[in-house]
Coordinates of N, CA and C in Angstrom, one line a residue:
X1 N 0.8 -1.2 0.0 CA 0.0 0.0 0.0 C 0.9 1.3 0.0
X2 N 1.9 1.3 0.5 CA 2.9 2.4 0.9 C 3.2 2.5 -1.1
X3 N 3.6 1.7 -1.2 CA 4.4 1.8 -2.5 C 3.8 2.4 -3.7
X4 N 2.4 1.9 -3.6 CA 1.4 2.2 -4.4 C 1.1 4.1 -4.1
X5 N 0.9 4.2 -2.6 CA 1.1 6.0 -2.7 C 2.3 6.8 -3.4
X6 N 3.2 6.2 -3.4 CA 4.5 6.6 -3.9 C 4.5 7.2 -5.2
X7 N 3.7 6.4 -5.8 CA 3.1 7.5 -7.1 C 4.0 6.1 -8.2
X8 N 4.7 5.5 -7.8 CA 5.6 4.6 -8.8 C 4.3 3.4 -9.3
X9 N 4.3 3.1 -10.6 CA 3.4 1.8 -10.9 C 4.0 0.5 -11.8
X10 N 5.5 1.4 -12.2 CA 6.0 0.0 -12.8 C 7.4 -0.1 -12.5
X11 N 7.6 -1.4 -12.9 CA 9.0 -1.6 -12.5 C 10.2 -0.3 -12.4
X12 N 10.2 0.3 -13.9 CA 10.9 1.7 -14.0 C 10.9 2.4 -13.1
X13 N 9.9 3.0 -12.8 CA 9.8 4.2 -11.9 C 10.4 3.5 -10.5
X14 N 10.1 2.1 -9.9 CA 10.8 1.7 -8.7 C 12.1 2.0 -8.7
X15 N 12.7 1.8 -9.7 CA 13.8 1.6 -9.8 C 14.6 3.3 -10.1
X16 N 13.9 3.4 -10.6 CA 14.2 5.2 -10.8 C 14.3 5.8 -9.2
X17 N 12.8 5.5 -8.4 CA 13.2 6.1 -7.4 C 13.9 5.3 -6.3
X18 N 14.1 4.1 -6.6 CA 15.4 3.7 -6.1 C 16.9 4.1 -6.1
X19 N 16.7 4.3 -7.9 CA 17.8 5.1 -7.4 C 18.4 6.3 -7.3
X20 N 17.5 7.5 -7.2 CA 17.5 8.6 -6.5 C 17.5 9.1 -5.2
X21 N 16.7 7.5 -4.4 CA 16.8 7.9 -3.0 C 18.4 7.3 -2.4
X22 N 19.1 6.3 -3.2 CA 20.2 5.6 -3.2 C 21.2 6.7 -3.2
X23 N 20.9 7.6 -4.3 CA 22.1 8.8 -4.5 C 21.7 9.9 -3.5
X24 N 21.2 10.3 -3.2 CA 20.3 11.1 -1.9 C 21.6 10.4 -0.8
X25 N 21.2 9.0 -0.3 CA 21.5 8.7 0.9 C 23.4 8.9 0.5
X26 N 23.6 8.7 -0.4 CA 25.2 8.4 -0.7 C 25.8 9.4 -0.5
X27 N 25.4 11.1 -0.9 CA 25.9 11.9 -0.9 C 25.6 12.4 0.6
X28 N 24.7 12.2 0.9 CA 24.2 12.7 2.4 C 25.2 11.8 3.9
X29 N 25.7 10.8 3.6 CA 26.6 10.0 4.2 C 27.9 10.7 4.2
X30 N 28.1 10.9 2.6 CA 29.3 11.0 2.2 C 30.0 12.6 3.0
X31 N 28.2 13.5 2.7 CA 29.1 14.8 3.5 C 28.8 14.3 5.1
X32 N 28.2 13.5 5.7 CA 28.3 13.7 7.2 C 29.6 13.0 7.5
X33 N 29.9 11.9 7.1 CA 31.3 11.4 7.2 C 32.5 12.3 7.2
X34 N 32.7 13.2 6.0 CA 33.6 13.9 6.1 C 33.7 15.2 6.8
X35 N 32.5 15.6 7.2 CA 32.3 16.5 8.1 C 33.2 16.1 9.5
X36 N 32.4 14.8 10.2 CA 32.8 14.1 11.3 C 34.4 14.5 11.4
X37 N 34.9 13.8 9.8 CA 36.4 13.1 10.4 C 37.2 14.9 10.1
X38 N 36.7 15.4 10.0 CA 37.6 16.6 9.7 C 37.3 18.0 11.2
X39 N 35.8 17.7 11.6 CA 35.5 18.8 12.2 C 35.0 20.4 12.0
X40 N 34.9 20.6 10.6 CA 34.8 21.5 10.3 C 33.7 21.5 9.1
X41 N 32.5 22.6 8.7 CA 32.0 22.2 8.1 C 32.2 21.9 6.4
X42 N 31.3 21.2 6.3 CA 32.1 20.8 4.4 C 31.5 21.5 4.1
X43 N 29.9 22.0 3.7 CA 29.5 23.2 2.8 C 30.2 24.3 3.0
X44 N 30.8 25.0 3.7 CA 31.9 26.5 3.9 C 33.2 25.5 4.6
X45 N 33.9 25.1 3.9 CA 34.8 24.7 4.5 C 36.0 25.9 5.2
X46 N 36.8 25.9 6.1 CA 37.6 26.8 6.9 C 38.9 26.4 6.1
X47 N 39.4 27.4 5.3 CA 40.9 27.3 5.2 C 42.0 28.6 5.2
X48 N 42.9 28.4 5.6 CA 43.6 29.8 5.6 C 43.3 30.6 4.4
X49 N 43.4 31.8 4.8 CA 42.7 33.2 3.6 C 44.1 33.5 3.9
X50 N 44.0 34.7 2.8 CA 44.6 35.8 2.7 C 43.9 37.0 2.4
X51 N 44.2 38.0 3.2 CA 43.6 39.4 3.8 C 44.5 40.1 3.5
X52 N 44.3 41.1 2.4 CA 45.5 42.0 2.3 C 47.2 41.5 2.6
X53 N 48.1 42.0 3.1 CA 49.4 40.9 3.4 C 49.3 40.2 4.7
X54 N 47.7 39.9 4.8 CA 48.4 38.7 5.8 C 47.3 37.7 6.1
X55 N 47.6 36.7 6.3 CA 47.7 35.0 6.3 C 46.3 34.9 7.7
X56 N 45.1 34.7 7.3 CA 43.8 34.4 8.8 C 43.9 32.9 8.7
X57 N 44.2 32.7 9.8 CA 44.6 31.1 10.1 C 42.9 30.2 9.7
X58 N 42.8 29.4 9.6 CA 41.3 28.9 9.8 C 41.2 28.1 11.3
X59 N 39.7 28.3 11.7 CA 38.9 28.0 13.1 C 39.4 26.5 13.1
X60 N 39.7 26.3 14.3 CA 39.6 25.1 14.7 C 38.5 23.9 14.9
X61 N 39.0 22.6 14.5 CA 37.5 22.0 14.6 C 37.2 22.0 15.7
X62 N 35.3 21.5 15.8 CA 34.9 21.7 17.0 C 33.9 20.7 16.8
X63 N 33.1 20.3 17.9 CA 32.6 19.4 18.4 C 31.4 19.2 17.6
X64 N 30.7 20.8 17.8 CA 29.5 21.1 17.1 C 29.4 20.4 15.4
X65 N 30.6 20.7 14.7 CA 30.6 20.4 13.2 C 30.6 18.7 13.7
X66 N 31.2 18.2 14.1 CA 31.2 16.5 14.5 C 30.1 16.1 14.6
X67 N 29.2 16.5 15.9 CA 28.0 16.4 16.0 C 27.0 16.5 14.6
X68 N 27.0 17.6 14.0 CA 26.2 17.7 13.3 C 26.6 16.6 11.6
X69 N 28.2 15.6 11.8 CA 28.4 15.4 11.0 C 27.4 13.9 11.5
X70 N 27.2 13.8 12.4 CA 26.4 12.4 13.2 C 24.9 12.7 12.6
X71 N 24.7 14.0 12.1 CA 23.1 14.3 11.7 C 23.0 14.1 10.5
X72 N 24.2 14.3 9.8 CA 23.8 14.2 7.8 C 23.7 12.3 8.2
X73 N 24.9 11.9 8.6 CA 24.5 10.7 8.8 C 23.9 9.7 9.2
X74 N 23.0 10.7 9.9 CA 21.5 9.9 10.3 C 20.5 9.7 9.3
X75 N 20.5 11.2 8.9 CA 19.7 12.1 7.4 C 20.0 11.0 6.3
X76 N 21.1 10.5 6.5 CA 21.7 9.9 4.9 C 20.7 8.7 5.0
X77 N 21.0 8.2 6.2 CA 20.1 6.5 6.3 C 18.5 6.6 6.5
X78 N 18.3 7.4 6.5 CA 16.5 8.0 6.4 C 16.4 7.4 5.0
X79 N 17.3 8.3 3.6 CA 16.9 7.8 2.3 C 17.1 6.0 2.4
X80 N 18.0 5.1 2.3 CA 17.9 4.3 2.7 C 16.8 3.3 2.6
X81 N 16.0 3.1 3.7 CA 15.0 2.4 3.7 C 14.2 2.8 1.8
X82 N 13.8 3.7 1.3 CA 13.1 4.0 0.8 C 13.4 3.1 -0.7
X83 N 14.8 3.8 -0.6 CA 15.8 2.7 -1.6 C 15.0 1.4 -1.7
X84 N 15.7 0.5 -0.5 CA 15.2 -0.8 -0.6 C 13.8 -1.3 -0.4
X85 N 13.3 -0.5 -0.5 CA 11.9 -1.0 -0.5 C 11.3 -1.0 -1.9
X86 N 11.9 0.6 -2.7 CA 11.7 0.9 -4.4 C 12.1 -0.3 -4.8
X87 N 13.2 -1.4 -4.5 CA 14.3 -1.9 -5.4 C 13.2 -3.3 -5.0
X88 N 12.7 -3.6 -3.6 CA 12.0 -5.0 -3.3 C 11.0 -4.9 -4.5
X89 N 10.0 -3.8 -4.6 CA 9.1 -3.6 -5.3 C 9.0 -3.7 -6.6
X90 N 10.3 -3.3 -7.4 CA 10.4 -3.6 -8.6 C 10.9 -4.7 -8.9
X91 N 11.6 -5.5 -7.9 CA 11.9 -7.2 -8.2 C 10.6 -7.7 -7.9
X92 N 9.6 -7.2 -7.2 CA 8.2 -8.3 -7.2 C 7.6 -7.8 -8.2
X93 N 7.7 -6.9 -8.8 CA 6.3 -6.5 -10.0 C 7.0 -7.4 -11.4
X94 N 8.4 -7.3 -11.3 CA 9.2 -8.2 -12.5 C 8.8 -9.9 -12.3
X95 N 9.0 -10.1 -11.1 CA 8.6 -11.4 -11.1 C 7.0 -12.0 -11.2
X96 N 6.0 -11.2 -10.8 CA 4.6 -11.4 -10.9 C 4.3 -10.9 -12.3

């Protein structure tokens, strides 16, 4: 019944939004992970400037950017489920 709200009715479309929500979760992983291991955020990442003649160090990592690298990768695994359930659904509609 879920699947059928989904708006998908044939194999294709399972699989289309399979894998959409597959690349969703990939990239959403991919930035909380490197968020995590770095500390700092990846969308504005911190790196030394230059200001007129002189050198602004970049911020140190901090806990907050870590933590919140624990949130994309929560976020990531949300898409996930949806994935495998698109991918169950178009191997049952192929096989029926």
């Amino acid at each position: 019944m879920a699947v059928t709200l989904a708006g998908a009715d044939t194999p294709g479309e399972h699989l289309q939004l399979a894998a959409f929500t597959a690349m969703a979760a990939i990239v959403f992983i991919w930035l909380g992970r490197r968020q995590r291991s770095t500390g700092r955020n990846v969308l504005a990442p911190s790196e030394t400037m230059r200001a007129g003649d002189r050198l602004i160090p970049a911020p140190p990592p901090s806990r907050g950017h870590r933590r919140a690298g624990w949130v994309w990768i929560a976020f990531g695994c949300v898409f996930l489920l949806p994935a495998v359930f698109n991918l169950l659904a178009a191997i049952h509609e192929l096989i029926d």
